[in-house]
Amino acid sequence: MSKISFFIFIVFYFYACKLMPDKEVKETTDPKPGIFKSFYGLIGTDTVFQYTLTSKNGMEVRVLNYGGTVTHIRVPDRNGKMGDVILGYDSLIGYLQTSNPYFGCLVGRYANRIANAKFTLDGKEYTLAANNNGNTLHGGLKGFDKVLWTVKSFDDSSLALSYFSKDGEEGYPGNLMIDVNYSIGADNSLKIEYAATTDKATPVNLTNHCYFNLSAGADATILDHELMLKADKYTPVNDKLIPTGKVDNVKGTAMDFTASKKIGKDIDNVPGGYDHNWVLNRRDSVLELIGSVYHAGSGRYMEVFTTEPGLQFYSGNFLDGTLVNTKGGIKYVQHAGLCLETQHFPDSPNQPSFPNVILKPGETYRHQTVYKFSLK
C-alpha cells in the first residue's frame, strides 16, 4: 500500500469511527425500552453519568452514579401526557449545592436522625457528625448521597450500583459493602433493592429520598394529594424531631392516614408539618402494600410496597422557594413535594425498644421498596 493510499485509509477509518454510534451513550429520547448512559458532569476528575431506564409502556426513570440519585420519574396522566413527578435540578451543579435537601438520593449509612450524634454498641461509644441541630442526619457530613457509586451492571431493565464504606467513615464502625439495584417494570413500577454486609457490627438503615409531586409541576404544593398509610401507630418526636421512644395510636389525631385523606386537611394541627415515622401494620418482612398517594387533577396514583417496618412521611416543610438551579426554574415552595422514606425507625441505635438495626458479620441486610404508578 502506498503512503497516499494508507493516508486515505486512515482518514476514512477515523471518520467512519466518528460516525458510528456509541453503544453505551444514547439519547434519552429514544422511545424503545432500554437503559442508556449519558455524560452528566464532572466532580474534579471523576465523571458523573446519567442512566435512563424506559419501560415498554413509556415510563422513564433517570439515575446518577453520584449519590445513586433519581433525577426524573416520568409517567403519564389520565390523558396520556407524560410528566416528571419528582423534584430536582436541571444539572449536576444543583445536586452539588450544600443547600440540596437530599433530592432523589440514596441515604445512609443511617437514614434519618440519631440523637446527640452518638450511640453505644458493644460497650463502645461512637461519635458521629452533628449536622442537624446537634444530631446526625442521613449519614453525616458526607453520607451515601454525596459519593460516587460504582456501576456494576446495567441492561434493558435495571441498574446495579455498589459502594464500599470504610471502617470509621463518618464515625461508623465496620467496613460496609452496599449493593443497590434499580429496576423498572412493565407495570410502571420502580423497584429499589438494597443489600449490605459488614466485617464489624454496625447500625444500617438505607432508603431513597425522592420528593414526589404527582401533578408534575401543575400544582405548587402536595396539600391536595390524598395519602393513605397502613399504620395504626407512629413514633412521636421532640422539638428536634427525635423520637421520644413512645409509640402512639394515630386514631383521632392528625396523624391518622388509615383512610385516604388530603395531606392539607390536618397539616395545620401538626407543628412544623409532617416529618414523622409511621409504624407500619405488619408482622413480618415480606414485600407488601403499605401506602398510596393520589392526585385527582392528573389521575396519577402511586402505590408504595416495602419490606421495612417503618415509613417516614415528610411534607416538604423546609422548602421555602429559595433553591436555585431547579428544574425549569420552578420555585419549590413549602410543601412542594412529599417524601415517603421506607426505613427502620429513627434513632433506633439509642432506642432498645425499636426494631433492631445492628448488622453483624455473617449477616446480610436486605430491603426492598417498590413505587408503582397507575391511574384512577
Short mmCIF file of C-alpha atoms in Angstrom, two decimals:
data_model
loop_
_atom_site.label_atom_id
_atom_site.label_comp_id
_atom_site.label_asym_id
_atom_site.label_seq_id
_atom_site.Cartn_x
_atom_site.Cartn_y
_atom_site.Cartn_z
CA MET A 1 0.00 0.00 0.00
CA SER A 2 1.39 3.40 -0.99
CA LYS A 3 1.76 6.20 1.56
CA ILE A 4 -1.07 8.14 -0.12
CA SER A 5 -3.38 5.11 -0.05
CA PHE A 6 -2.51 4.46 3.59
CA PHE A 7 -3.24 8.10 4.48
CA ILE A 8 -6.63 7.93 2.71
CA PHE A 9 -7.43 4.70 4.58
CA ILE A 10 -6.60 6.29 7.96
CA VAL A 11 -8.75 9.35 7.24
CA PHE A 12 -11.66 7.18 6.10
CA TYR A 13 -11.36 4.91 9.18
CA PHE A 14 -11.26 7.93 11.53
CA TYR A 15 -14.43 9.48 10.12
CA ALA A 16 -16.19 6.11 10.00
CA CYS A 17 -15.47 5.63 13.70
CA LYS A 18 -16.71 9.14 14.49
CA LEU A 19 -19.99 8.39 12.74
CA MET A 20 -20.56 5.04 14.43
CA PRO A 21 -22.96 5.32 17.40
CA ASP A 22 -21.63 4.64 20.88
CA LYS A 23 -23.46 1.56 22.17
CA GLU A 24 -23.47 2.88 25.72
CA VAL A 25 -24.23 6.56 25.20
CA LYS A 26 -27.58 7.18 23.52
CA GLU A 27 -30.11 9.94 23.53
CA THR A 28 -32.71 9.50 26.24
CA THR A 29 -35.43 10.46 23.77
CA ASP A 30 -35.21 7.00 22.17
CA PRO A 31 -38.76 5.64 22.52
CA LYS A 32 -37.75 1.99 22.72
CA PRO A 33 -37.46 0.20 26.08
CA GLY A 34 -33.95 0.11 27.48
CA ILE A 35 -31.34 1.85 29.57
CA PHE A 36 -28.98 4.45 28.18
CA LYS A 37 -25.91 6.15 29.56
CA SER A 38 -25.02 9.80 29.03
CA PHE A 39 -22.44 12.24 30.34
CA TYR A 40 -23.86 14.42 33.14
CA GLY A 41 -20.88 16.33 34.52
CA LEU A 42 -17.56 16.24 36.35
CA ILE A 43 -16.63 16.30 40.02
CA GLY A 44 -12.93 17.08 39.86
CA THR A 45 -11.63 14.40 37.52
CA ASP A 46 -14.49 11.99 38.25
CA THR A 47 -17.22 11.61 35.65
CA VAL A 48 -20.88 11.59 36.60
CA PHE A 49 -23.16 9.67 34.26
CA GLN A 50 -26.93 9.59 33.99
CA TYR A 51 -28.63 6.26 33.28
CA THR A 52 -32.09 6.30 31.72
CA LEU A 53 -34.46 3.36 32.08
CA THR A 54 -37.57 3.24 29.90
CA SER A 55 -40.35 0.66 30.19
CA LYS A 56 -42.29 -0.69 27.22
CA ASN A 57 -45.20 1.48 28.40
CA GLY A 58 -43.09 4.63 28.25
CA MET A 59 -42.32 5.19 31.94
CA GLU A 60 -38.89 6.77 32.27
CA VAL A 61 -36.54 6.83 35.27
CA ARG A 62 -33.16 8.56 35.27
CA VAL A 63 -30.46 7.81 37.85
CA LEU A 64 -26.99 9.25 38.51
CA ASN A 65 -23.97 7.32 39.73
CA TYR A 66 -23.46 10.32 42.04
CA GLY A 67 -25.42 9.55 45.20
CA GLY A 68 -27.48 6.96 43.33
CA THR A 69 -29.70 9.99 42.71
CA VAL A 70 -33.01 9.58 40.89
CA THR A 71 -33.31 12.78 38.86
CA HIS A 72 -36.53 12.05 36.91
CA ILE A 73 -39.55 9.78 37.05
CA ARG A 74 -41.80 10.39 34.07
CA VAL A 75 -45.23 8.74 33.97
CA PRO A 76 -48.47 9.52 32.10
CA ASP A 77 -51.55 11.31 33.39
CA ARG A 78 -55.11 10.24 32.58
CA ASN A 79 -54.83 11.91 29.15
CA GLY A 80 -51.62 10.08 28.31
CA LYS A 81 -49.46 13.17 28.79
CA MET A 82 -46.07 12.32 30.30
CA GLY A 83 -44.89 14.31 33.32
CA ASP A 84 -41.95 14.29 35.72
CA VAL A 85 -43.32 13.56 39.21
CA ILE A 86 -40.26 14.24 41.37
CA LEU A 87 -38.45 17.42 42.38
CA GLY A 88 -34.86 18.01 41.36
CA TYR A 89 -32.37 20.10 39.43
CA ASP A 90 -31.58 20.80 35.78
CA SER A 91 -27.88 19.93 36.11
CA LEU A 92 -25.21 18.46 38.35
CA ILE A 93 -24.39 21.82 39.92
CA GLY A 94 -27.77 21.75 41.65
CA TYR A 95 -27.18 18.38 43.26
CA LEU A 96 -23.73 19.52 44.47
CA GLN A 97 -25.11 22.54 46.36
CA THR A 98 -24.87 22.40 50.15
CA SER A 99 -28.50 23.54 50.19
CA ASN A 100 -29.66 20.47 48.27
CA PRO A 101 -32.32 18.87 50.54
CA TYR A 102 -31.42 15.29 49.53
CA PHE A 103 -33.42 15.35 46.28
CA GLY A 104 -33.78 11.81 44.93
CA CYS A 105 -30.67 10.34 46.53
CA LEU A 106 -29.72 7.16 48.35
CA VAL A 107 -29.35 7.80 52.07
CA GLY A 108 -27.02 6.04 54.52
CA ARG A 109 -25.17 4.64 56.38
CA TYR A 110 -28.06 5.54 58.66
CA ALA A 111 -31.10 7.26 57.17
CA ASN A 112 -32.95 9.78 59.34
CA ARG A 113 -31.72 11.03 62.72
CA ILE A 114 -29.54 9.71 65.54
CA ALA A 115 -29.86 11.69 68.76
CA ASN A 116 -26.91 13.72 70.04
CA ALA A 117 -24.78 12.35 67.18
CA LYS A 118 -23.67 9.32 69.17
CA PHE A 119 -24.58 5.77 70.08
CA THR A 120 -23.09 2.91 72.11
CA LEU A 121 -22.51 -0.53 70.62
CA ASP A 122 -20.91 -3.48 72.39
CA GLY A 123 -19.80 -1.19 75.22
CA LYS A 124 -18.08 1.36 72.97
CA GLU A 125 -19.41 4.86 72.30
CA TYR A 126 -19.25 6.10 68.72
CA THR A 127 -19.34 9.82 67.90
CA LEU A 128 -20.83 10.99 64.61
CA ALA A 129 -21.10 14.32 62.81
CA ALA A 130 -23.66 16.63 64.44
CA ASN A 131 -25.05 18.01 61.18
CA ASN A 132 -28.66 18.64 62.26
CA ASN A 133 -29.45 20.58 65.44
CA GLY A 134 -26.84 18.63 67.42
CA ASN A 135 -27.97 15.31 65.94
CA THR A 136 -26.80 13.22 63.00
CA LEU A 137 -28.99 13.27 59.89
CA HIS A 138 -28.84 10.95 56.86
CA GLY A 139 -25.35 9.59 57.39
CA GLY A 140 -23.47 12.72 58.37
CA LEU A 141 -21.48 15.36 56.50
CA LYS A 142 -20.71 13.07 53.56
CA GLY A 143 -23.30 10.36 53.53
CA PHE A 144 -24.02 7.95 50.70
CA ASP A 145 -25.87 10.75 48.89
CA LYS A 146 -22.57 12.57 48.27
CA VAL A 147 -20.34 9.78 46.96
CA LEU A 148 -19.77 8.24 43.55
CA TRP A 149 -21.25 4.77 43.31
CA THR A 150 -19.69 2.06 41.16
CA VAL A 151 -21.89 0.85 38.32
CA LYS A 152 -21.67 -2.94 38.44
CA SER A 153 -24.01 -3.61 35.55
CA PHE A 154 -26.89 -2.23 33.56
CA ASP A 155 -29.23 -3.71 30.98
CA ASP A 156 -32.60 -3.00 29.45
CA SER A 157 -34.42 -3.01 32.79
CA SER A 158 -32.04 -2.48 35.69
CA LEU A 159 -29.07 -0.59 37.06
CA ALA A 160 -26.84 -2.17 39.72
CA LEU A 161 -24.76 0.14 41.93
CA SER A 162 -22.29 -0.59 44.71
CA TYR A 163 -20.35 1.37 47.30
CA PHE A 164 -17.67 0.38 49.82
CA SER A 165 -17.93 2.37 53.05
CA LYS A 166 -14.72 2.07 55.02
CA ASP A 167 -14.47 1.36 58.74
CA GLY A 168 -14.67 4.71 60.54
CA GLU A 169 -16.30 6.59 57.66
CA GLU A 170 -18.44 9.35 59.20
CA GLY A 171 -17.73 7.72 62.57
CA TYR A 172 -19.46 4.39 61.89
CA PRO A 173 -17.73 1.09 62.70
CA GLY A 174 -17.07 -1.66 60.18
CA ASN A 175 -16.24 -1.97 56.51
CA LEU A 176 -19.66 -1.99 54.85
CA MET A 177 -20.27 -3.25 51.32
CA ILE A 178 -23.54 -1.94 49.86
CA ASP A 179 -25.36 -3.03 46.70
CA VAL A 180 -28.39 -1.18 45.36
CA ASN A 181 -30.39 -2.26 42.34
CA TYR A 182 -32.87 -0.06 40.49
CA SER A 183 -35.25 -1.89 38.15
CA ILE A 184 -38.23 -0.76 36.14
CA GLY A 185 -41.24 -2.97 35.41
CA ALA A 186 -43.74 -3.22 32.59
CA ASP A 187 -46.41 -2.26 35.15
CA ASN A 188 -44.83 1.20 35.53
CA SER A 189 -43.11 0.30 38.79
CA LEU A 190 -39.72 1.30 40.14
CA LYS A 191 -38.19 -1.30 42.45
CA ILE A 192 -35.23 -0.45 44.67
CA GLU A 193 -33.39 -3.39 46.26
CA TYR A 194 -30.74 -2.89 48.92
CA ALA A 195 -28.19 -5.35 50.33
CA ALA A 196 -25.23 -4.84 52.68
CA THR A 197 -22.62 -6.86 54.56
CA THR A 198 -20.09 -5.85 57.20
CA ASP A 199 -16.99 -7.13 58.97
CA LYS A 200 -17.92 -5.45 62.26
CA ALA A 201 -21.22 -4.82 64.00
CA THR A 202 -22.72 -1.54 62.79
CA PRO A 203 -26.10 0.21 62.50
CA VAL A 204 -27.52 0.19 58.96
CA ASN A 205 -30.64 1.93 57.69
CA LEU A 206 -30.84 2.69 53.96
CA THR A 207 -33.53 4.46 51.96
CA ASN A 208 -34.24 6.67 48.96
CA HIS A 209 -35.19 10.33 49.33
CA CYS A 210 -37.34 11.20 46.30
CA TYR A 211 -39.68 14.18 46.69
CA PHE A 212 -42.91 13.37 44.84
CA ASN A 213 -45.45 15.74 43.32
CA LEU A 214 -47.82 13.73 41.15
CA SER A 215 -49.15 16.86 39.46
CA ALA A 216 -45.81 17.03 37.56
CA GLY A 217 -45.48 20.74 38.30
CA ALA A 218 -49.10 21.74 37.69
CA ASP A 219 -49.69 22.30 41.43
CA ALA A 220 -47.24 24.27 43.57
CA THR A 221 -47.82 22.02 46.61
CA ILE A 222 -48.86 18.48 47.51
CA LEU A 223 -51.54 19.60 50.00
CA ASP A 224 -54.33 18.35 47.70
CA HIS A 225 -52.67 14.95 47.26
CA GLU A 226 -54.55 12.17 49.03
CA LEU A 227 -52.42 9.92 51.21
CA MET A 228 -53.14 6.51 52.74
CA LEU A 229 -50.80 4.71 55.15
CA LYS A 230 -51.39 1.25 56.58
CA ALA A 231 -50.23 2.32 60.01
CA ASP A 232 -52.22 2.42 63.24
CA LYS A 233 -49.30 3.85 65.19
CA TYR A 234 -46.47 6.37 64.86
CA THR A 235 -43.44 7.48 66.89
CA PRO A 236 -43.89 10.97 68.44
CA VAL A 237 -40.90 13.32 68.35
CA ASN A 238 -39.42 16.12 70.40
CA ASP A 239 -38.75 19.65 69.16
CA LYS A 240 -35.66 18.42 67.29
CA LEU A 241 -37.61 15.68 65.51
CA ILE A 242 -36.02 12.91 67.56
CA PRO A 243 -38.40 10.10 68.63
CA THR A 244 -39.29 10.23 72.30
CA GLY A 245 -39.29 6.44 72.50
CA LYS A 246 -43.07 6.22 72.75
CA VAL A 247 -45.35 4.60 70.18
CA ASP A 248 -48.77 6.31 69.97
CA ASN A 249 -52.03 5.47 68.22
CA VAL A 250 -52.98 7.62 65.24
CA LYS A 251 -56.74 7.24 65.70
CA GLY A 252 -58.46 10.55 66.36
CA THR A 253 -55.35 12.58 65.55
CA ALA A 254 -53.93 14.47 62.58
CA MET A 255 -51.53 11.54 62.10
CA ASP A 256 -54.33 9.20 61.00
CA PHE A 257 -53.99 8.25 57.33
CA THR A 258 -55.52 4.79 57.66
CA ALA A 259 -58.26 6.10 55.37
CA SER A 260 -57.10 8.14 52.39
CA LYS A 261 -57.31 11.89 53.03
CA LYS A 262 -55.85 15.09 51.66
CA ILE A 263 -52.50 15.96 53.18
CA GLY A 264 -53.63 19.54 53.75
CA LYS A 265 -56.68 18.53 55.75
CA ASP A 266 -54.97 18.32 59.14
CA ILE A 267 -51.45 19.60 58.49
CA ASP A 268 -52.07 22.83 60.42
CA ASN A 269 -52.61 20.72 63.52
CA VAL A 270 -49.07 19.31 63.25
CA PRO A 271 -46.47 21.85 64.44
CA GLY A 272 -44.00 22.35 61.59
CA GLY A 273 -45.79 19.87 59.33
CA TYR A 274 -45.41 16.14 58.88
CA ASP A 275 -41.91 14.75 59.43
CA HIS A 276 -42.59 11.59 61.43
CA ASN A 277 -42.10 7.85 61.35
CA TRP A 278 -45.18 5.67 60.99
CA VAL A 279 -45.15 2.15 62.44
CA LEU A 280 -46.46 0.02 59.59
CA ASN A 281 -49.11 -2.64 60.19
CA ARG A 282 -47.16 -5.81 59.53
CA ARG A 283 -45.94 -8.96 61.26
CA ASP A 284 -43.01 -9.94 59.04
CA SER A 285 -40.70 -8.54 56.40
CA VAL A 286 -42.33 -9.67 53.16
CA LEU A 287 -42.90 -7.13 50.40
CA GLU A 288 -46.40 -5.74 50.78
CA LEU A 289 -48.52 -2.68 50.03
CA ILE A 290 -48.24 -0.14 52.85
CA GLY A 291 -49.43 3.14 51.36
CA SER A 292 -50.66 5.13 48.39
CA VAL A 293 -50.84 8.67 47.02
CA TYR A 294 -53.48 10.01 44.62
CA HIS A 295 -53.64 13.28 42.69
CA ALA A 296 -57.16 13.87 41.42
CA GLY A 297 -56.18 16.57 38.95
CA SER A 298 -53.94 14.30 36.88
CA GLY A 299 -55.39 10.93 37.83
CA ARG A 300 -51.94 9.70 38.80
CA TYR A 301 -51.93 7.09 41.56
CA MET A 302 -48.80 5.79 43.29
CA GLU A 303 -48.70 2.69 45.49
CA VAL A 304 -45.82 2.00 47.86
CA PHE A 305 -44.69 -1.52 48.75
CA THR A 306 -41.87 -2.32 51.17
CA THR A 307 -40.27 -4.91 53.42
CA GLU A 308 -39.40 -2.30 56.08
CA PRO A 309 -41.17 -1.80 59.46
CA GLY A 310 -41.41 1.99 59.22
CA LEU A 311 -42.04 4.87 56.85
CA GLN A 312 -41.04 8.50 57.24
CA PHE A 313 -43.65 10.78 55.72
CA TYR A 314 -42.15 14.22 55.18
CA SER A 315 -44.31 17.00 53.74
CA GLY A 316 -41.50 19.23 52.44
CA ASN A 317 -41.72 21.59 55.40
CA PHE A 318 -38.28 23.16 54.97
CA LEU A 319 -38.66 24.03 51.29
CA ASP A 320 -39.06 27.80 51.06
CA GLY A 321 -38.74 28.79 47.40
CA THR A 322 -35.08 29.83 47.63
CA LEU A 323 -33.40 26.85 45.93
CA VAL A 324 -31.67 27.67 42.63
CA ASN A 325 -30.91 25.58 39.52
CA THR A 326 -34.20 23.75 39.98
CA LYS A 327 -35.92 22.03 37.04
CA GLY A 328 -37.20 24.71 34.72
CA GLY A 329 -36.52 27.33 37.38
CA ILE A 330 -39.61 26.25 39.34
CA LYS A 331 -39.72 27.70 42.84
CA TYR A 332 -40.08 24.83 45.28
CA VAL A 333 -42.19 26.46 47.97
CA GLN A 334 -43.09 24.90 51.30
CA HIS A 335 -44.85 21.54 50.75
CA ALA A 336 -43.86 21.46 47.06
CA GLY A 337 -43.13 17.74 47.39
CA LEU A 338 -43.57 14.82 49.76
CA CYS A 339 -41.18 12.05 50.76
CA LEU A 340 -42.19 8.50 51.65
CA GLU A 341 -38.95 7.07 53.03
CA THR A 342 -39.26 3.37 53.80
CA GLN A 343 -36.96 2.61 56.71
CA HIS A 344 -36.26 1.31 60.18
CA PHE A 345 -37.15 3.78 62.91
CA PRO A 346 -35.14 6.97 63.56
CA ASP A 347 -32.66 6.87 66.47
CA SER A 348 -33.00 3.09 66.80
CA PRO A 349 -29.35 2.70 67.93
CA ASN A 350 -30.38 4.62 71.08
CA GLN A 351 -33.88 3.13 71.43
CA PRO A 352 -33.69 -0.53 72.56
CA SER A 353 -37.47 -0.97 72.22
CA PHE A 354 -37.38 -0.15 68.48
CA PRO A 355 -36.73 -2.84 65.82
CA ASN A 356 -33.09 -3.88 65.61
CA VAL A 357 -30.84 -2.04 63.14
CA ILE A 358 -27.49 -3.63 64.05
CA LEU A 359 -25.95 -5.62 61.22
CA LYS A 360 -23.37 -8.20 62.29
CA PRO A 361 -20.63 -10.05 60.40
CA GLY A 362 -22.06 -13.05 58.57
CA GLU A 363 -25.46 -11.40 58.18
CA THR A 364 -26.88 -9.63 55.13
CA TYR A 365 -29.02 -6.51 55.35
CA ARG A 366 -31.84 -6.64 52.81
CA HIS A 367 -34.54 -4.11 51.98
CA GLN A 368 -36.92 -3.80 49.04
CA THR A 369 -39.23 -0.92 48.13
CA VAL A 370 -41.47 -0.50 45.09
CA TYR A 371 -43.16 2.67 43.83
CA LYS A 372 -45.87 1.62 41.38
CA PHE A 373 -47.65 4.17 39.19
CA SER A 374 -51.10 3.84 37.64
CA LEU A 375 -54.27 5.88 37.05
CA LYS A 376 -57.58 6.31 38.83
#
